[in-house]
Structures are given as structure tokens and as C-alpha cells.
Amino acid sequence: MPVESGSSATARQVKQKRKAHTISIRRTNSTEQERVTSQRDMLEGQGAMMSAVCEEVCGQSVEDSKLPPSIRQTLLELFGQIEREFENLYIENIELRREIETLNDRLTAEGQTVDGGDLSKGQLKAKASHSTSQLSQKLKTTYKASTSKIVSSFKTTTSRAVCQLVKEYIGHRDGIWDVSVTRLQPVVLGTASADHTAMLWSIETGKCLLKYVGHAGSVNSIKFHPSEQVALTASGDQTAHIWRYIVQLPTPQPVIDTNQMSGEEEVDFSDKDEADGDAELPSESPTIRVPSTTLKSHQGVVIAADWLVGGKQVVTASWDRTANLYDVETSELVHSLTGHDQELTHCCTHPTQRLVVTSSRDTTFRLWDFRDPSIHSVNVFQGHTDTVTSAVFTVGDNVVSGSDDRTVKVWDLKNMRSPIATIRTDSAVNRISVSVSQRIIALPHDNRQVRLFDMSGVRLTRLPRSNRQGHRRMVCCTAWSEDNPTCNLFSCGFDRQAIGWNINIPALLQEK
């Protein structure tokens, strides 16, 4: 038998190795084809499952579905998008696996050690994991964005059901700075305007019942006496006026349900919409021209005023950086409250105790205590980074402050070192109000929105704004009416109108 030479034997071994490697590659490709087919079958099965889930969620047919067509279409698009993302994820995973196995086979054929193959495999796994993580994050982002639209749609619908515009009060010739509701019968609405007037309105009919024209400057604030038909107004003419009123309520008319009007899509208003604000002042309304008492001590604009508990004293806040405490009967200045470094923006009194809180552009608000007649103490609170636009008491032991820094903070009078709740918003906050019975905070914003929160800082809802509802410009103030059965909340703005809203409190709290 002939004996093979060394070179011939080596050549044959190389040839056999190449043949075995080729067969291995063919088997690998065949296995990959079967795997791809299996994966595609799996995707088709999952697609069918997605369709089944979609049918389960959206209903068997358009006729049987109880969802609105727009929401149903959004759900269909969402499930389709999820299915496409998963399909892309599976396809890329298959490609990565194929690349890993091909490289491992190549390394093995070239005689690399197992450790080297494991190293390459680990690197590729890291690459695959990174890519999968990116796709997963993309999927989560897409899912979140899509579902947010659906949730937003549901919130809009719910908001309209919970908060309904009842009446608009139109008649001022300039922006309305403040709104207030009487605490005794007959219940009327008061507005203070930059047009130098204050007006009293019938809540049910929206008719102006009385005009006060005694100020020579913008009327910045209006508050009603707790037990008498007396109003207190503060003005840019550096004075505060006290004046008596007598009103007779007209016969209420049927209320028009504004939610039945067409056009539910929300739109933004432009300044051209303010033509409505040029409506003529109500005719034949009684007019008061002279106050019963004039309070004069400030050297600047009087921006706000309020009654102390009992109604025998009032406090005023001014741009001259002081707040003054007056005796109503004698019109004498009892205390001048100094300490703020910049102009005051608001003042508020506690409903049951002789406490006053003042806010300022110096980013602070101060608590003044007059419960001891012989002395009065003051505490300074620094919780905001911009102008404190208002600070108000609640019936309990809380103070709520709002600021141009786009936050609202809830404080405990027993421990005011730090707020017990902080509400962060997307717009500056103006004069806030708190419901006495329900402890709900109403926030008027520069961006024309009015939002409702509870005392723990949880957002409840916002008042609807559409082409037929809501304010067209900055909302300046809100006021709650606890006893009136028709309207629960009033708001006013620089669009020259006040609005009465019906708030379905049980539905609002149930939704919470």
C-alpha cells in the first residue's frame, strides 16, 4: 500500500475541515431559517392575540362599542403601534442572535479558545442588551405619549361633567381685579374693576343690581361685612371706602345649559375676542357716589382690604409697604404694620380669630397676631422665590400662599417652619381662595386657567376653557360661595367679566 507523504496528508485534513465547516454553516443556516419561520409564526399569533385584546377593549363592532368613536380609534392606533414596536424588537433580536452564533462558529473554526468565544459572546450580549434597552425605552415613551392623549381626553370629558359654567357677569369697561360673595341674605356677587367702579350682581340672573362710583382710581378689592349690608373697597386713589347698600333681587330666569351648545373642542383665544367686553354698562342700575366712611393714611395704592372678625375693624394693604388697622366707627388708624421690604400685594383676616396675614413682592408673607389687645406680634415666612401674590386663612389652622414663582404652599399655623404641601403649576398664581366646607383650593392663573386642588396638594380638576366657556385673559381672583345653591365658585379676570361655576363636589371628590 502506498504511503502518503506528510504534505499530502496535511492537505487532505485541511480539505476535510473546510468540508465539515461548510456542512456546519449549511446546517446553521437551515436552523436559522426554521427559527425565523417559527418567530414569524409567533408574531402572527401574537398579532392575532393583539387583535383579540383590541376587540375585547374596544368592543366587537362599532355598533356594539360604548366608547366614543374618537377614543376607540385612538385605542386601535395604539395597539397597532405597540404591535409594530414588538415586531421590530423581535426582528432585531433575531438578527443579533444570528450574528452572535455566526461569529462564534467562525472563532471556533479558526481555533480560538472557548474563553475568547465567551468573551465575544458577552460583548455582543452587552450590545444586544443596550439595543434592546433603547427599543424598550422607545416603546415605553411611545406608549406613555399615546396613553396620555387618551387619559387627557377622559379628563376633559370628566372636567366638563364636574364643572359647569352657569352665568357670566358682563358690564365692566376694564379688567376685574377682585370678586367676593356676601355672607348674608340676599346673597349677591361683588366685583372690583380697573374702570374705577364696583358692582353688585344678581347671581341667578346676571343682572347688575348696583354700582359704586365713589373712587377716583382703580378699585382693587371688595369685601362684604360679615353681618351687615356694608361693603369695603380699596382703590388706587390711596384710600379705602366703606359704603352701605340696599339691593332687591329680580325674579330669576331659567338657566341655559351651556354644555348643550355645540363646539366641544378647546381653542385658545386671541385679543380679537375681547369685543364682547365692550358691552354697554347695565342701564337703570342704582348708583352710589359717596361713601359713608373714607380711610386715609396710605401714601400709595391700596391694593387690598378686609374685615377683622366681628366687623368693627378693617385692615388695608398698600404699595407704600405698610398695612394699616382702622377702627370702623371712628375711622382712626389703630396700628400701622411695617416691616415688608417691598410693595404689599394682598391681606386676609382669619374667619374666627384676630389674625391677619399680609403678602408682598419681597417674596415673604407675614402673620400678625392681635388676639392680645396690649401687644401684637408678627412672624415672617420665607417659602417662595418670587412675589407672594396672596396668602389666605382656612377655617382650620392652615394658611395657603400663592406666588409668581408658580407654586402654592399649604402651611400649618402650629408649625410654619416648612410647608406641609407644595403645589407646582405651569403659570403664575394670583388671588387664591379656599372653600370653607370642602377645603378645596381654587387657583387663578396668568395663563387663563383655573385649577382646583385639595389641601394635600392633589389636583382635582380644572375649569373648562373652550370657544364658549372660560376666561380669555389672565384670571385675577376666585371666590367660593358656600350657601348659594346655584353657583359654588366665582372667578374674574382681565377680560372684563366674572363667571359663576357650578362645581359638583360629590362627583369631584369621588373622582379623586
Coordinates of C-alpha atoms in Angstrom, one line a residue, residues 88-447:
N88 CA -39.3 45.4 15.2
L89 CA -37.9 44.3 18.6
Y90 CA -38.2 40.6 17.7
I91 CA -36.7 41.1 14.3
E92 CA -33.6 42.9 15.7
N93 CA -33.3 40.3 18.4
I94 CA -33.2 37.5 15.7
E95 CA -30.5 39.4 13.8
L96 CA -28.4 39.8 16.9
R97 CA -28.6 36.2 17.7
R98 CA -27.7 35.2 14.2
E99 CA -24.6 37.5 14.3
I100 CA -23.6 36.0 17.7
E101 CA -23.8 32.4 16.5
T102 CA -22.0 33.2 13.2
L103 CA -19.1 34.9 15.0
N104 CA -18.8 32.0 17.5
D105 CA -18.7 29.4 14.7
R106 CA -16.1 31.5 12.9
L107 CA -14.0 31.8 16.0
T108 CA -14.3 28.1 16.7
A109 CA -13.2 27.2 13.1
E110 CA -10.2 29.5 13.5
G111 CA -9.1 27.6 16.6
Q112 CA -9.9 30.3 19.2
T113 CA -10.3 29.2 22.8
V114 CA -13.7 28.9 24.4
D115 CA -12.8 31.8 26.7
G116 CA -12.3 34.0 23.7
G117 CA -15.7 32.9 22.3
D118 CA -17.4 33.5 25.6
L119 CA -15.8 37.0 25.8
S120 CA -17.0 37.9 22.3
K121 CA -20.4 36.5 23.1
G122 CA -20.5 38.5 26.3
Q123 CA -19.6 41.7 24.5
L124 CA -22.3 41.0 21.9
K125 CA -24.8 40.3 24.6
A126 CA -24.0 43.6 26.1
K127 CA -24.5 45.3 22.7
A128 CA -27.8 43.4 22.3
S129 CA -28.9 44.3 25.8
H130 CA -28.1 48.0 25.1
S131 CA -30.0 48.0 21.8
T132 CA -33.0 46.2 23.4
S133 CA -33.0 48.7 26.3
Q134 CA -33.1 51.6 23.8
L135 CA -36.0 50.0 21.9
S136 CA -37.8 49.2 25.2
Q137 CA -37.4 52.8 26.3
K138 CA -38.7 54.0 22.9
L139 CA -41.6 51.7 23.3
K140 CA -42.4 53.0 26.8
T141 CA -42.1 56.6 25.6
T142 CA -44.4 55.9 22.7
Y143 CA -46.9 54.0 24.9
K144 CA -46.9 56.8 27.5
A145 CA -47.4 59.5 24.9
S146 CA -50.3 57.7 23.3
T147 CA -52.0 56.8 26.6
S148 CA -51.5 60.3 27.9
K149 CA -53.7 61.5 25.0
I150 CA -56.4 59.0 25.9
V151 CA -56.2 60.0 29.6
S152 CA -56.3 63.7 28.6
S153 CA -59.5 63.0 26.6
F154 CA -61.1 61.3 29.5
K155 CA -60.1 64.1 31.9
T156 CA -61.5 66.7 29.6
T157 CA -64.9 64.9 29.4
T158 CA -64.9 64.4 33.2
S159 CA -64.0 68.1 33.8
R160 CA -67.0 69.3 31.8
A161 CA -69.3 67.0 33.8
V162 CA -67.9 68.1 37.2
C163 CA -67.5 71.9 36.5
Q164 CA -70.2 73.7 34.5
L165 CA -70.4 77.4 33.6
V166 CA -73.7 78.8 34.9
K167 CA -73.6 82.5 34.4
E168 CA -71.4 85.3 33.0
Y169 CA -71.5 88.8 34.6
I170 CA -70.6 91.3 31.9
G171 CA -70.7 95.1 32.2
H172 CA -67.4 96.5 33.4
R173 CA -65.3 98.6 30.9
D174 CA -61.9 97.3 32.2
G175 CA -60.4 94.3 33.9
I176 CA -61.9 93.0 37.1
W177 CA -59.3 92.6 39.9
D178 CA -61.4 91.1 42.7
V179 CA -64.6 89.2 43.3
S180 CA -66.5 88.5 46.5
V181 CA -69.8 87.0 47.7
T182 CA -72.0 88.3 50.6
R183 CA -72.2 86.2 53.7
L184 CA -75.8 87.0 54.5
Q185 CA -79.1 87.3 52.6
P186 CA -79.7 88.4 50.0
V187 CA -76.7 86.7 48.5
V188 CA -75.1 88.9 45.8
L189 CA -71.9 89.0 43.9
G190 CA -69.5 91.9 44.2
T191 CA -66.8 92.8 41.6
A192 CA -64.0 95.4 41.8
S193 CA -62.7 96.8 38.5
A194 CA -59.9 98.9 37.0
D195 CA -62.7 101.1 35.5
H196 CA -63.0 102.9 38.9
T197 CA -66.2 101.1 39.8
A198 CA -67.5 98.3 42.0
M199 CA -70.7 96.4 41.0
L200 CA -73.2 94.2 42.8
W201 CA -74.8 91.4 40.8
S202 CA -77.7 89.1 41.0
I203 CA -76.1 85.6 41.0
E204 CA -79.1 83.9 39.4
T205 CA -79.9 86.4 36.6
G206 CA -76.5 88.0 36.0
K207 CA -78.1 91.5 36.2
C208 CA -76.2 94.4 37.8
L209 CA -78.1 95.5 40.9
L210 CA -76.0 98.5 42.0
K211 CA -72.9 100.4 41.0
Y212 CA -70.5 102.2 43.3
V213 CA -68.6 105.1 41.7
G214 CA -67.1 106.9 44.7
H215 CA -63.4 106.1 43.9
A216 CA -61.1 108.2 41.8
G217 CA -58.9 105.3 40.8
S218 CA -58.9 101.6 40.1
V219 CA -61.0 99.6 42.5
N220 CA -58.6 96.7 43.5
S221 CA -60.6 94.9 46.2
I222 CA -64.1 94.4 47.5
K223 CA -65.1 92.6 50.7
F224 CA -68.5 92.4 52.5
H225 CA -69.3 92.9 56.2
P226 CA -69.9 89.6 58.0
S227 CA -73.3 90.6 59.3
E228 CA -74.5 93.9 57.7
Q229 CA -75.2 95.2 54.2
V230 CA -71.9 97.1 54.1
A231 CA -69.1 96.8 51.6
L232 CA -65.4 97.7 51.9
T233 CA -63.4 98.7 48.8
A234 CA -59.7 99.5 48.3
S235 CA -58.5 101.7 45.5
G236 CA -55.6 103.1 43.6
D237 CA -56.6 106.6 44.8
Q238 CA -54.8 105.7 48.1
T239 CA -58.0 105.3 50.1
A240 CA -60.4 102.6 51.3
H241 CA -64.1 103.2 51.3
I242 CA -66.9 101.8 53.4
W243 CA -70.4 102.1 51.9
R244 CA -73.9 100.8 52.6
Y245 CA -76.0 99.1 50.0
I246 CA -79.6 98.0 49.6
V247 CA -80.5 95.7 46.8
Q248 CA -83.6 94.0 45.6
L249 CA -83.2 90.7 43.7
P250 CA -85.0 90.3 40.4
T251 CA -87.1 87.3 39.5
P252 CA -84.7 84.5 38.5
Q253 CA -84.9 83.4 34.8
P254 CA -84.4 79.8 33.5
V255 CA -80.7 78.9 33.4
I256 CA -79.3 77.9 30.0
D257 CA -77.2 74.8 30.0
T258 CA -74.0 75.9 28.2
N259 CA -72.8 72.3 27.9
Q260 CA -75.5 71.7 25.3
M261 CA -74.0 74.1 22.9
S262 CA -72.0 72.8 20.0
G263 CA -68.3 73.0 19.8
E264 CA -66.6 70.9 22.4
E265 CA -63.0 71.3 21.1
E266 CA -60.8 73.5 23.2
V267 CA -59.2 76.5 21.5
D268 CA -57.1 79.4 22.5
F269 CA -58.5 82.9 22.4
S270 CA -56.7 85.9 20.9
D271 CA -57.2 89.6 21.8
K272 CA -59.7 90.0 19.0
D273 CA -62.2 88.1 21.1
E274 CA -62.4 90.9 23.5
A275 CA -65.1 92.7 21.5
D276 CA -67.6 91.1 24.0
G277 CA -66.0 93.1 26.8
D278 CA -67.2 96.4 25.1
A279 CA -70.8 95.7 26.0
E280 CA -72.6 98.7 27.4
L281 CA -72.9 99.1 31.2
P282 CA -76.1 97.9 32.6
S283 CA -78.8 100.6 32.4
E284 CA -81.1 101.7 35.2
S285 CA -78.9 100.4 38.0
P286 CA -78.9 102.3 41.2
T287 CA -75.7 104.2 41.8
I288 CA -73.9 105.1 45.0
R289 CA -71.4 108.0 44.6
V290 CA -70.4 108.9 48.2
P291 CA -69.0 106.5 50.9
S292 CA -70.2 106.5 54.5
T293 CA -66.6 106.3 55.7
T294 CA -63.2 107.1 54.0
L295 CA -60.0 105.6 55.3
K296 CA -57.0 107.9 54.6
S297 CA -53.5 107.1 55.8
H298 CA -51.6 105.4 53.0
Q299 CA -49.1 107.1 50.7
G300 CA -49.6 104.7 47.8
V301 CA -52.1 102.4 46.0
V302 CA -54.3 100.5 48.4
I303 CA -54.2 97.1 46.8
A304 CA -56.5 95.1 49.3
A305 CA -58.6 95.4 52.4
D306 CA -60.5 93.0 54.7
W307 CA -62.8 93.0 57.7
L308 CA -61.5 91.6 61.0
V309 CA -63.7 89.1 62.8
G310 CA -66.7 91.0 64.3
G311 CA -66.6 93.7 61.6
K312 CA -65.5 96.5 63.9
Q313 CA -62.1 96.9 62.4
V314 CA -60.6 96.6 59.0
V315 CA -57.1 96.1 57.6
T316 CA -55.7 97.6 54.4
A317 CA -52.6 96.7 52.4
S318 CA -50.7 99.2 50.3
W319 CA -47.9 99.7 47.8
D320 CA -46.3 102.1 50.4
R321 CA -45.1 98.8 52.1
T322 CA -47.4 99.1 55.1
A323 CA -50.6 97.6 56.3
N324 CA -53.0 99.7 58.4
L325 CA -55.5 98.6 61.0
Y326 CA -58.5 101.0 61.3
D327 CA -61.4 101.4 63.7
V328 CA -64.6 101.4 61.6
E329 CA -66.7 103.6 63.9
T330 CA -64.1 106.4 64.3
S331 CA -62.1 105.9 61.1
E332 CA -59.0 106.3 63.2
L333 CA -55.7 104.4 62.5
V334 CA -55.1 101.9 65.3
H335 CA -51.9 100.3 64.1
S336 CA -49.5 100.7 61.2
L337 CA -47.9 97.4 60.3
T338 CA -44.5 97.9 58.9
G339 CA -41.7 95.5 58.0
H340 CA -42.2 94.4 54.4
D341 CA -39.3 95.5 52.1
Q342 CA -41.4 96.0 49.0
E343 CA -45.0 96.7 48.0
L344 CA -47.8 94.6 49.6
T345 CA -50.0 92.6 47.3
H346 CA -52.8 91.3 49.5
C347 CA -54.1 91.0 53.0
C348 CA -56.5 88.5 54.6
T349 CA -58.1 88.0 58.0
H350 CA -58.9 84.8 59.9
P351 CA -62.6 84.0 59.9
T352 CA -62.8 83.3 63.7
Q353 CA -59.6 84.9 65.3
R354 CA -57.9 88.3 65.3
L355 CA -55.2 87.2 63.0
V356 CA -54.0 89.0 59.8
V357 CA -51.8 87.7 57.0
T358 CA -50.1 90.1 54.5
S359 CA -48.2 89.2 51.4
S360 CA -45.6 91.2 49.5
R361 CA -43.4 91.5 46.4
D362 CA -40.4 90.8 48.8
T363 CA -41.2 87.1 48.5
T364 CA -42.5 86.8 52.0
F365 CA -45.8 86.8 53.9
R366 CA -46.3 87.9 57.5
L367 CA -48.6 86.7 60.2
W368 CA -49.9 89.5 62.5
D369 CA -51.5 88.5 65.9
F370 CA -53.9 90.9 67.5
R371 CA -55.5 88.5 69.9
D372 CA -53.9 90.2 72.9
P373 CA -55.1 93.8 72.9
S374 CA -52.0 95.1 74.7
I375 CA -49.4 93.7 72.2
H376 CA -49.3 92.4 68.6
S377 CA -46.7 90.0 67.4
V378 CA -45.5 89.3 63.9
N379 CA -43.9 86.2 62.2
V380 CA -42.2 86.3 58.8
F381 CA -42.3 83.3 56.5
Q382 CA -39.9 82.9 53.6
G383 CA -41.1 80.0 51.4
H384 CA -41.3 81.5 47.9
T385 CA -38.7 82.7 45.4
D386 CA -40.9 85.4 43.8
T387 CA -43.7 87.8 44.6
V388 CA -46.3 86.3 47.0
T389 CA -49.5 87.3 45.3
S390 CA -51.8 86.2 48.1
A391 CA -52.0 84.3 51.4
V392 CA -55.3 83.2 52.9
F393 CA -56.5 81.5 56.0
T394 CA -58.6 78.4 56.1
V395 CA -61.2 77.6 58.8
G396 CA -58.7 75.3 60.5
D397 CA -55.1 76.1 61.4
N398 CA -53.8 76.5 57.9
V399 CA -52.5 79.3 55.7
V400 CA -52.3 78.8 51.9
S401 CA -49.9 81.1 49.9
G402 CA -49.7 81.6 46.2
S403 CA -46.8 83.1 44.2
D404 CA -45.5 84.3 40.9
D405 CA -42.9 81.5 41.3
R406 CA -45.7 79.2 40.1
T407 CA -46.2 77.4 43.4
V408 CA -48.8 77.3 46.1
K409 CA -47.9 76.2 49.6
V410 CA -50.0 75.0 52.4
W411 CA -48.8 75.8 55.9
D412 CA -49.7 74.7 59.4
L413 CA -50.1 77.6 61.9
K414 CA -48.8 75.4 64.7
N415 CA -45.5 74.7 62.8
M416 CA -44.8 77.0 60.0
R417 CA -41.1 76.2 59.5
S418 CA -41.8 74.4 56.3
P419 CA -45.0 73.8 54.2
I420 CA -47.0 70.7 54.7
A421 CA -47.8 70.6 51.0
T422 CA -46.5 72.2 47.8
I423 CA -48.4 72.6 44.6
R424 CA -46.3 73.2 41.4
T425 CA -48.0 74.7 38.4
D426 CA -47.1 76.0 34.9
S427 CA -48.2 79.6 35.4
A428 CA -48.1 82.4 38.0
V429 CA -50.8 82.2 40.6
N430 CA -53.0 85.2 41.5
R431 CA -55.5 85.7 44.4
I432 CA -56.5 82.2 45.6
S433 CA -59.5 81.1 47.6
V434 CA -60.3 78.1 49.8
S435 CA -63.7 76.5 50.2
V436 CA -64.7 76.6 53.9
S437 CA -66.8 73.4 53.9
Q438 CA -64.9 71.3 51.4
R439 CA -61.3 72.7 51.9
I440 CA -60.7 72.9 48.2
I441 CA -58.2 75.4 46.8
A442 CA -59.1 77.4 43.7
L443 CA -56.0 78.7 41.8
P444 CA -56.5 81.5 39.2
H445 CA -53.6 81.7 36.7
D446 CA -52.0 84.2 34.4
N447 CA -52.5 81.6 31.6

